[in-house]
Amino acid sequence: MTTKSGLQDILRFFTQDAKIPLQVALPKVKDLQKANLASIVELAAADVKAIADIFHDEKTAKQIISAAKRVSKKRKSSDASSASPVKRIKKISGGEILTPAAIEQSLALPTVDAKIEDLIKVSLYTNRAPLVLAFAVTLLKYTMPSQPLSSRLSLAQAVVSANSRSKAVSIGLEKGPSAAEDGWGLGQPKVKVMNREIHTLKRWGYHADEGADAPNQVPGFQQSLFNQKPASESSQAVVSQSTNIGQAETEPALWGLDLESMRSSSKASHTETTTGDLPIYTAQSARAYLMKSFSSKSSTMEGKGNSKKKSDTPAEKERNLALLLAALDLLYSSWARYIRMEDLDRRSWSWYIQVRPDVDSGVAGWGGKGEVKLSEILDLRRKG
């Protein structure tokens, strides 16, 4: 019987080495487990019929076995050393080595020490999508506290994308069923965030605190492990190589699955140029979107009627995000002790609706920006 952490390894094998599209491999995981074929070693020793019965294609079965034998041969010499209990850490293309703890540290969102009376005076200028993202990331701190920040950012971005597509369909910018409605992601676990069902990919074996005391962490590193060009580097980034199996794995970390990307790349996935990149919403991209999306209302309004417009610096936008997150945290913490987490999730969308920027209706308002008053967010806190 394969370990749970081995499932990520086998998915990476299918997409990178065997050149099997992720959408083809994912639904077969349970069948592979039942047949005791959920590891590369087991696949290398399997007969063609056993695998063909699962994938319903003899050519695919031979392709898998050939790749498994090739990978097994390459790994044979390194397997002995990898049996050591020393924790493995990740290495990115720039030569910097990161542990899961360092990855989480690099994703930290800005904080600020501000009094409520100061927050009430703040008005920001933004469009709707990043505000949804900020709501979802904060909500998940309370409804899914065991998820690391990398997972919360990924899941929150999945909410934003699902909402954006629904809006695009409603105003005629897109047509047809979504990838989820088309059956993509079938069989994958789902979670509900802001009353939307999000398909996920379990990150078995990922432990966010692994390497917290490692001397080779790189604080403030600039090259993101989650924002590489779509190649084998990013595929490796979404799989932890932890050997810390003593930690409970009852609630594995999650990625939000990008089903639209999975569907749109399905044809290319069958060619020999397949990169094996896993279609997930990356934590670093979500964080970067938050960091750049909130301007000061005063600086933006100065440009109206004038020839020049003052732009916020990155540091000012970072502080604006910190102020927004502080207000949202005060909102959620005021309710978290008094209502069920399911109700907290359910109310989040209505809270967002009440404070979101006013924009033009229809296509004219797509991507439009407006004012967000932190006082309106704080007014939603539980009274008493």
Short mmCIF file of C-alpha atoms in Angstrom, two decimals:
data_model
loop_
_atom_site.label_atom_id
_atom_site.label_comp_id
_atom_site.label_asym_id
_atom_site.label_seq_id
_atom_site.Cartn_x
_atom_site.Cartn_y
_atom_site.Cartn_z
CA MET A 1 0.00 0.00 0.00
CA THR A 2 1.43 3.35 -0.98
CA THR A 3 1.69 6.21 1.48
CA LYS A 4 -0.50 9.26 1.07
CA SER A 5 2.51 11.50 0.43
CA GLY A 6 3.36 9.21 -2.48
CA LEU A 7 0.22 10.28 -4.34
CA GLN A 8 1.72 13.65 -5.18
CA ASP A 9 4.84 11.90 -6.40
CA ILE A 10 2.83 9.68 -8.71
CA LEU A 11 0.88 12.66 -10.12
CA ARG A 12 4.12 14.42 -10.84
CA PHE A 13 5.42 11.26 -12.50
CA PHE A 14 2.37 11.03 -14.77
CA THR A 15 2.52 14.67 -15.90
CA GLN A 16 6.28 15.12 -16.20
CA ASP A 17 7.74 11.72 -16.99
CA ALA A 18 4.94 9.66 -18.53
CA LYS A 19 3.47 12.70 -20.34
CA ILE A 20 -0.05 11.79 -19.23
CA PRO A 21 -2.36 14.84 -18.93
CA LEU A 22 -3.33 15.62 -15.35
CA GLN A 23 -7.03 15.48 -16.17
CA VAL A 24 -6.51 11.92 -17.39
CA ALA A 25 -4.38 10.81 -14.45
CA LEU A 26 -6.37 12.35 -11.59
CA PRO A 27 -9.53 10.22 -11.93
CA LYS A 28 -7.42 7.05 -12.05
CA VAL A 29 -5.74 7.50 -8.66
CA LYS A 30 -8.31 5.50 -6.70
CA ASP A 31 -8.25 2.64 -9.20
CA LEU A 32 -4.45 2.60 -9.08
CA GLN A 33 -4.55 2.40 -5.30
CA LYS A 34 -6.98 -0.51 -5.37
CA ALA A 35 -4.74 -2.35 -7.81
CA ASN A 36 -1.62 -1.60 -5.72
CA LEU A 37 -0.17 0.42 -8.59
CA ALA A 38 0.14 3.80 -6.92
CA SER A 39 3.93 4.07 -6.89
CA ILE A 40 6.54 4.31 -9.61
CA VAL A 41 8.16 1.07 -8.48
CA GLU A 42 4.85 -0.79 -8.66
CA LEU A 43 4.09 0.66 -12.10
CA ALA A 44 7.51 -0.36 -13.39
CA ALA A 45 6.88 -3.96 -12.34
CA ALA A 46 3.28 -4.11 -13.58
CA ASP A 47 2.10 -5.93 -16.66
CA VAL A 48 0.53 -4.04 -19.52
CA LYS A 49 -2.95 -5.49 -19.05
CA ALA A 50 -3.25 -4.37 -15.44
CA ILE A 51 -2.62 -0.75 -16.36
CA ALA A 52 -4.55 -0.94 -19.63
CA ASP A 53 -7.62 -2.09 -17.66
CA ILE A 54 -7.46 1.15 -15.69
CA PHE A 55 -6.61 3.59 -18.49
CA HIS A 56 -8.58 1.68 -21.15
CA ASP A 57 -5.72 2.01 -23.62
CA GLU A 58 -2.84 -0.38 -24.22
CA LYS A 59 -0.61 2.26 -25.81
CA THR A 60 -0.99 4.49 -22.74
CA ALA A 61 -0.21 1.52 -20.48
CA LYS A 62 3.02 0.78 -22.35
CA GLN A 63 3.94 4.46 -22.20
CA ILE A 64 3.46 4.49 -18.43
CA ILE A 65 5.45 1.31 -17.82
CA SER A 66 8.31 2.52 -20.01
CA ALA A 67 8.47 5.83 -18.15
CA ALA A 68 8.26 4.11 -14.76
CA LYS A 69 11.18 1.80 -15.61
CA ARG A 70 13.23 4.71 -16.84
CA VAL A 71 12.58 6.79 -13.71
CA SER A 72 13.13 3.83 -11.38
CA LYS A 73 16.52 3.19 -12.93
CA LYS A 74 17.55 6.81 -12.47
CA ARG A 75 16.37 6.89 -8.87
CA LYS A 76 17.86 3.58 -7.81
CA SER A 77 21.20 5.03 -6.80
CA SER A 78 19.65 7.91 -4.87
CA ASP A 79 16.99 5.89 -3.05
CA ALA A 80 19.42 4.70 -0.40
CA SER A 81 20.45 8.21 0.57
CA SER A 82 16.88 9.50 0.48
CA ALA A 83 15.94 6.94 3.12
CA SER A 84 17.74 9.11 5.66
CA PRO A 85 15.43 10.80 8.18
CA VAL A 86 16.95 14.18 7.34
CA LYS A 87 14.22 16.49 6.06
CA ARG A 88 14.37 17.35 2.40
CA ILE A 89 14.12 20.92 1.27
CA LYS A 90 13.32 22.57 -2.02
CA LYS A 91 15.80 24.12 -4.41
CA ILE A 92 14.72 26.66 -6.98
CA SER A 93 16.43 27.56 -10.22
CA GLY A 94 18.38 30.47 -8.76
CA GLY A 95 20.24 28.11 -6.47
CA GLU A 96 18.37 29.26 -3.35
CA ILE A 97 17.14 26.52 -1.05
CA LEU A 98 13.78 26.84 0.65
CA THR A 99 12.00 24.76 3.23
CA PRO A 100 8.19 24.76 3.45
CA ALA A 101 8.51 27.12 6.43
CA ALA A 102 10.57 29.53 4.33
CA ILE A 103 8.03 29.34 1.53
CA GLU A 104 5.23 30.26 3.93
CA GLN A 105 7.35 33.06 5.38
CA SER A 106 7.92 34.49 1.92
CA LEU A 107 4.16 34.69 1.38
CA ALA A 108 3.44 36.64 4.56
CA LEU A 109 0.91 39.43 4.08
CA PRO A 110 1.57 42.90 5.50
CA THR A 111 0.27 43.87 8.92
CA VAL A 112 -0.20 47.21 10.59
CA ASP A 113 -0.76 48.43 14.12
CA ALA A 114 -3.74 50.74 13.68
CA LYS A 115 -6.51 51.80 15.99
CA ILE A 116 -10.15 51.44 14.99
CA GLU A 117 -10.60 55.20 15.01
CA ASP A 118 -7.82 55.44 12.42
CA LEU A 119 -9.19 52.62 10.25
CA ILE A 120 -12.60 54.29 10.11
CA LYS A 121 -11.08 57.26 8.29
CA VAL A 122 -9.50 55.17 5.51
CA SER A 123 -10.93 54.97 2.01
CA LEU A 124 -9.29 52.84 -0.67
CA TYR A 125 -9.63 52.77 -4.44
CA THR A 126 -9.73 49.40 -6.18
CA ASN A 127 -11.71 47.09 -8.43
CA ARG A 128 -13.89 44.28 -7.18
CA ALA A 129 -11.78 41.18 -7.79
CA PRO A 130 -8.95 41.94 -5.33
CA LEU A 131 -11.53 42.85 -2.69
CA VAL A 132 -13.11 39.41 -3.10
CA LEU A 133 -9.62 37.95 -2.76
CA ALA A 134 -8.98 39.87 0.48
CA PHE A 135 -12.33 38.76 1.92
CA ALA A 136 -11.69 35.11 1.03
CA VAL A 137 -8.14 35.00 2.40
CA THR A 138 -9.30 36.47 5.71
CA LEU A 139 -12.36 34.23 5.90
CA LEU A 140 -10.21 31.12 5.47
CA LYS A 141 -8.15 32.05 8.53
CA TYR A 142 -11.27 31.28 10.54
CA THR A 143 -13.06 28.57 8.58
CA MET A 144 -9.97 26.55 7.60
CA PRO A 145 -7.33 27.51 10.20
CA SER A 146 -5.25 24.36 9.61
CA GLN A 147 -4.54 25.39 6.02
CA PRO A 148 -1.21 27.17 5.50
CA LEU A 149 -1.15 30.62 3.97
CA SER A 150 -0.03 29.20 0.62
CA SER A 151 -3.21 27.12 0.51
CA ARG A 152 -5.47 29.95 1.67
CA LEU A 153 -4.14 32.22 -1.06
CA SER A 154 -4.63 29.52 -3.70
CA LEU A 155 -8.18 28.72 -2.59
CA ALA A 156 -9.07 32.41 -2.37
CA GLN A 157 -7.83 33.01 -5.92
CA ALA A 158 -9.98 30.10 -7.08
CA VAL A 159 -13.00 31.92 -5.62
CA VAL A 160 -12.06 35.10 -7.48
CA SER A 161 -11.69 33.27 -10.78
CA ALA A 162 -14.98 31.42 -10.39
CA ASN A 163 -16.77 34.65 -9.57
CA SER A 164 -15.14 36.51 -12.46
CA ARG A 165 -16.18 33.84 -14.93
CA SER A 166 -19.76 33.85 -13.68
CA LYS A 167 -19.85 37.61 -14.08
CA ALA A 168 -18.33 37.40 -17.57
CA VAL A 169 -21.03 34.95 -18.63
CA SER A 170 -23.80 37.08 -17.15
CA ILE A 171 -22.74 40.17 -19.13
CA GLY A 172 -22.05 38.27 -22.34
CA LEU A 173 -18.25 38.32 -22.36
CA GLU A 174 -18.09 34.53 -22.21
CA LYS A 175 -20.44 31.77 -23.31
CA GLY A 176 -20.98 28.11 -22.64
CA PRO A 177 -20.67 25.92 -19.57
CA SER A 178 -17.79 26.30 -17.14
CA ALA A 179 -15.07 23.66 -16.95
CA ALA A 180 -16.65 22.35 -13.75
CA GLU A 181 -20.02 22.05 -15.50
CA ASP A 182 -18.24 20.22 -18.33
CA GLY A 183 -17.03 17.60 -15.88
CA TRP A 184 -13.46 18.76 -15.39
CA GLY A 185 -12.32 18.05 -11.87
CA LEU A 186 -14.80 15.21 -11.51
CA GLY A 187 -13.90 13.13 -8.48
CA GLN A 188 -11.63 15.77 -6.96
CA PRO A 189 -12.42 16.91 -3.39
CA LYS A 190 -14.29 20.18 -3.05
CA VAL A 191 -14.52 22.83 -0.35
CA LYS A 192 -16.93 25.71 0.00
CA VAL A 193 -15.52 29.23 0.21
CA MET A 194 -17.81 32.27 0.22
CA ASN A 195 -20.61 29.87 -0.68
CA ARG A 196 -18.81 28.70 -3.83
CA GLU A 197 -17.67 25.13 -4.38
CA ILE A 198 -13.96 24.99 -5.18
CA HIS A 199 -12.26 21.91 -6.61
CA THR A 200 -9.01 21.15 -4.84
CA LEU A 201 -5.85 19.09 -5.10
CA LYS A 202 -4.54 17.60 -1.86
CA ARG A 203 -0.92 18.37 -1.04
CA TRP A 204 -0.18 15.17 0.88
CA GLY A 205 3.08 15.39 2.78
CA TYR A 206 3.32 19.19 2.81
CA HIS A 207 4.06 20.46 6.33
CA ALA A 208 4.17 24.24 6.56
CA ASP A 209 6.36 24.26 9.67
CA GLU A 210 8.99 21.93 8.25
CA GLY A 211 12.40 23.54 8.34
CA ALA A 212 11.35 26.38 10.64
CA ASP A 213 14.75 26.15 12.33
CA ALA A 214 16.75 25.49 9.17
CA PRO A 215 19.81 27.78 8.85
CA ASN A 216 19.53 27.97 5.07
CA GLN A 217 16.21 29.71 4.84
CA VAL A 218 16.33 32.75 2.62
CA PRO A 219 14.26 35.54 4.20
CA GLY A 220 12.92 38.06 1.77
CA PHE A 221 13.82 36.01 -1.27
CA GLN A 222 12.64 37.54 -4.51
CA GLN A 223 12.40 34.61 -6.90
CA SER A 224 9.09 32.95 -6.19
CA LEU A 225 8.83 29.20 -6.05
CA PHE A 226 5.20 29.50 -7.07
CA ASN A 227 5.60 31.93 -9.96
CA GLN A 228 8.00 30.18 -12.29
CA LYS A 229 7.34 29.86 -15.99
CA PRO A 230 5.23 26.76 -16.71
CA ALA A 231 7.86 24.05 -16.74
CA SER A 232 9.02 21.27 -14.51
CA GLU A 233 10.17 23.79 -11.89
CA SER A 234 6.62 24.83 -11.06
CA SER A 235 5.41 21.25 -11.10
CA GLN A 236 8.01 20.43 -8.48
CA ALA A 237 6.99 23.45 -6.48
CA VAL A 238 3.51 22.16 -5.82
CA VAL A 239 4.74 18.91 -4.33
CA SER A 240 6.38 18.78 -0.92
CA GLN A 241 9.16 16.28 -0.48
CA SER A 242 8.70 16.12 3.28
CA THR A 243 9.76 13.03 5.15
CA ASN A 244 8.17 14.27 8.36
CA ILE A 245 5.51 11.57 8.41
CA GLY A 246 5.09 11.84 12.16
CA GLN A 247 2.80 14.83 11.68
CA ALA A 248 -0.89 14.06 11.36
CA GLU A 249 -2.11 14.06 7.77
CA THR A 250 -5.82 13.96 8.44
CA GLU A 251 -6.24 17.47 7.03
CA PRO A 252 -3.77 17.86 4.17
CA ALA A 253 -2.93 21.24 2.73
CA LEU A 254 -4.84 22.06 -0.44
CA TRP A 255 -4.37 23.79 -3.75
CA GLY A 256 -7.25 25.38 -5.63
CA LEU A 257 -7.52 23.63 -9.01
CA ASP A 258 -7.65 25.83 -12.11
CA LEU A 259 -10.20 23.82 -14.09
CA GLU A 260 -10.47 26.39 -16.87
CA SER A 261 -6.73 26.15 -17.47
CA MET A 262 -6.97 22.37 -17.38
CA ARG A 263 -9.68 22.39 -20.02
CA SER A 264 -8.06 24.96 -22.29
CA SER A 265 -4.74 23.13 -22.29
CA SER A 266 -6.24 19.67 -22.81
CA LYS A 267 -5.32 19.46 -26.49
CA ALA A 268 -1.79 20.68 -25.94
CA SER A 269 -1.40 18.19 -23.10
CA HIS A 270 -1.52 15.34 -25.59
CA THR A 271 1.47 16.59 -27.57
CA GLU A 272 5.10 15.81 -26.85
CA THR A 273 5.68 19.40 -25.76
CA THR A 274 3.67 18.86 -22.58
CA THR A 275 5.36 20.59 -19.66
CA GLY A 276 3.62 18.65 -16.90
CA ASP A 277 2.72 21.85 -15.08
CA LEU A 278 -0.07 21.28 -12.56
CA PRO A 279 -3.09 23.55 -13.19
CA ILE A 280 -3.40 25.24 -9.82
CA TYR A 281 -3.92 28.79 -8.62
CA THR A 282 -0.50 29.78 -7.34
CA ALA A 283 -0.11 31.40 -3.96
CA GLN A 284 2.52 33.86 -5.13
CA SER A 285 0.36 35.18 -7.97
CA ALA A 286 -2.55 35.72 -5.57
CA ARG A 287 -0.30 37.54 -3.11
CA ALA A 288 1.18 39.75 -5.84
CA TYR A 289 -2.32 40.69 -6.97
CA LEU A 290 -3.25 41.75 -3.45
CA MET A 291 -0.07 43.73 -2.95
CA LYS A 292 -0.58 45.94 -6.01
CA SER A 293 -4.34 46.45 -6.04
CA PHE A 294 -5.26 48.95 -3.32
CA SER A 295 -4.61 52.63 -3.87
CA SER A 296 -5.35 55.49 -1.50
CA LYS A 297 -8.64 57.19 -2.30
CA SER A 298 -7.16 60.66 -1.72
CA SER A 299 -4.20 60.16 -4.07
CA THR A 300 -6.44 58.82 -6.83
CA MET A 301 -8.99 61.61 -6.56
CA GLU A 302 -6.32 64.29 -6.85
CA GLY A 303 -6.00 63.43 -10.51
CA LYS A 304 -9.57 64.37 -11.39
CA GLY A 305 -9.64 67.68 -13.17
CA ASN A 306 -5.85 67.93 -13.09
CA SER A 307 -3.30 67.10 -15.75
CA LYS A 308 -1.29 64.93 -13.37
CA LYS A 309 -2.32 62.15 -11.05
CA LYS A 310 -0.39 61.06 -7.99
CA SER A 311 0.21 57.30 -7.91
CA ASP A 312 0.74 55.31 -4.76
CA THR A 313 4.15 53.78 -4.29
CA PRO A 314 4.43 50.01 -3.74
CA ALA A 315 5.06 50.71 -0.05
CA GLU A 316 1.87 52.78 0.18
CA LYS A 317 -0.16 50.08 -1.55
CA GLU A 318 1.29 47.52 0.84
CA ARG A 319 0.21 49.63 3.79
CA ASN A 320 -3.27 50.03 2.26
CA LEU A 321 -3.57 46.26 2.00
CA ALA A 322 -2.49 45.93 5.63
CA LEU A 323 -5.19 48.40 6.68
CA LEU A 324 -7.85 46.54 4.70
CA LEU A 325 -6.83 43.17 6.15
CA ALA A 326 -6.87 44.64 9.64
CA ALA A 327 -10.44 45.85 9.14
CA LEU A 328 -11.52 42.49 7.71
CA ASP A 329 -9.88 40.66 10.59
CA LEU A 330 -11.82 42.79 13.07
CA LEU A 331 -15.03 41.94 11.21
CA TYR A 332 -14.47 38.17 11.17
CA SER A 333 -13.11 37.94 14.70
CA SER A 334 -16.21 39.70 16.01
CA TRP A 335 -18.45 36.94 14.64
CA ALA A 336 -16.26 33.84 14.77
CA ARG A 337 -17.03 32.96 18.40
CA TYR A 338 -20.78 33.31 18.03
CA ILE A 339 -21.80 31.56 14.81
CA ARG A 340 -20.91 28.32 13.05
CA MET A 341 -18.13 28.39 10.50
CA GLU A 342 -20.66 27.42 7.81
CA ASP A 343 -22.66 30.54 8.65
CA LEU A 344 -19.54 32.69 8.69
CA ASP A 345 -18.77 31.46 5.19
CA ARG A 346 -22.35 32.00 4.04
CA ARG A 347 -22.49 35.58 5.30
CA SER A 348 -19.20 36.58 3.70
CA TRP A 349 -20.60 37.13 0.23
CA SER A 350 -23.37 39.41 1.49
CA TRP A 351 -20.81 41.38 3.48
CA TYR A 352 -18.71 41.80 0.38
CA ILE A 353 -21.75 42.95 -1.62
CA GLN A 354 -22.44 45.67 0.93
CA VAL A 355 -18.98 47.23 0.76
CA ARG A 356 -17.76 46.52 -2.78
CA PRO A 357 -16.93 49.43 -5.12
CA ASP A 358 -19.77 50.91 -7.16
CA VAL A 359 -19.10 50.46 -10.87
CA ASP A 360 -21.10 50.80 -14.08
CA SER A 361 -23.41 47.91 -14.86
CA GLY A 362 -22.77 45.46 -17.68
CA VAL A 363 -19.68 45.39 -19.86
CA ALA A 364 -18.92 49.05 -19.13
CA GLY A 365 -18.21 48.21 -15.51
CA TRP A 366 -16.00 45.18 -16.19
CA GLY A 367 -12.79 45.79 -14.27
CA GLY A 368 -14.02 49.17 -13.13
CA LYS A 369 -12.72 50.72 -9.93
CA GLY A 370 -14.38 52.53 -7.08
CA GLU A 371 -14.16 53.48 -3.45
CA VAL A 372 -14.03 51.05 -0.52
CA LYS A 373 -14.60 52.60 2.90
CA LEU A 374 -13.14 50.67 5.78
CA SER A 375 -15.79 52.25 8.02
CA GLU A 376 -18.43 50.27 6.12
CA ILE A 377 -16.54 47.05 6.74
CA LEU A 378 -16.22 47.85 10.44
CA ASP A 379 -19.94 48.66 10.62
CA LEU A 380 -20.64 44.99 9.81
CA ARG A 381 -19.04 43.81 13.04
CA ARG A 382 -21.17 42.05 15.58
CA LYS A 383 -22.74 44.48 17.98
CA GLY A 384 -22.55 43.75 21.69
#
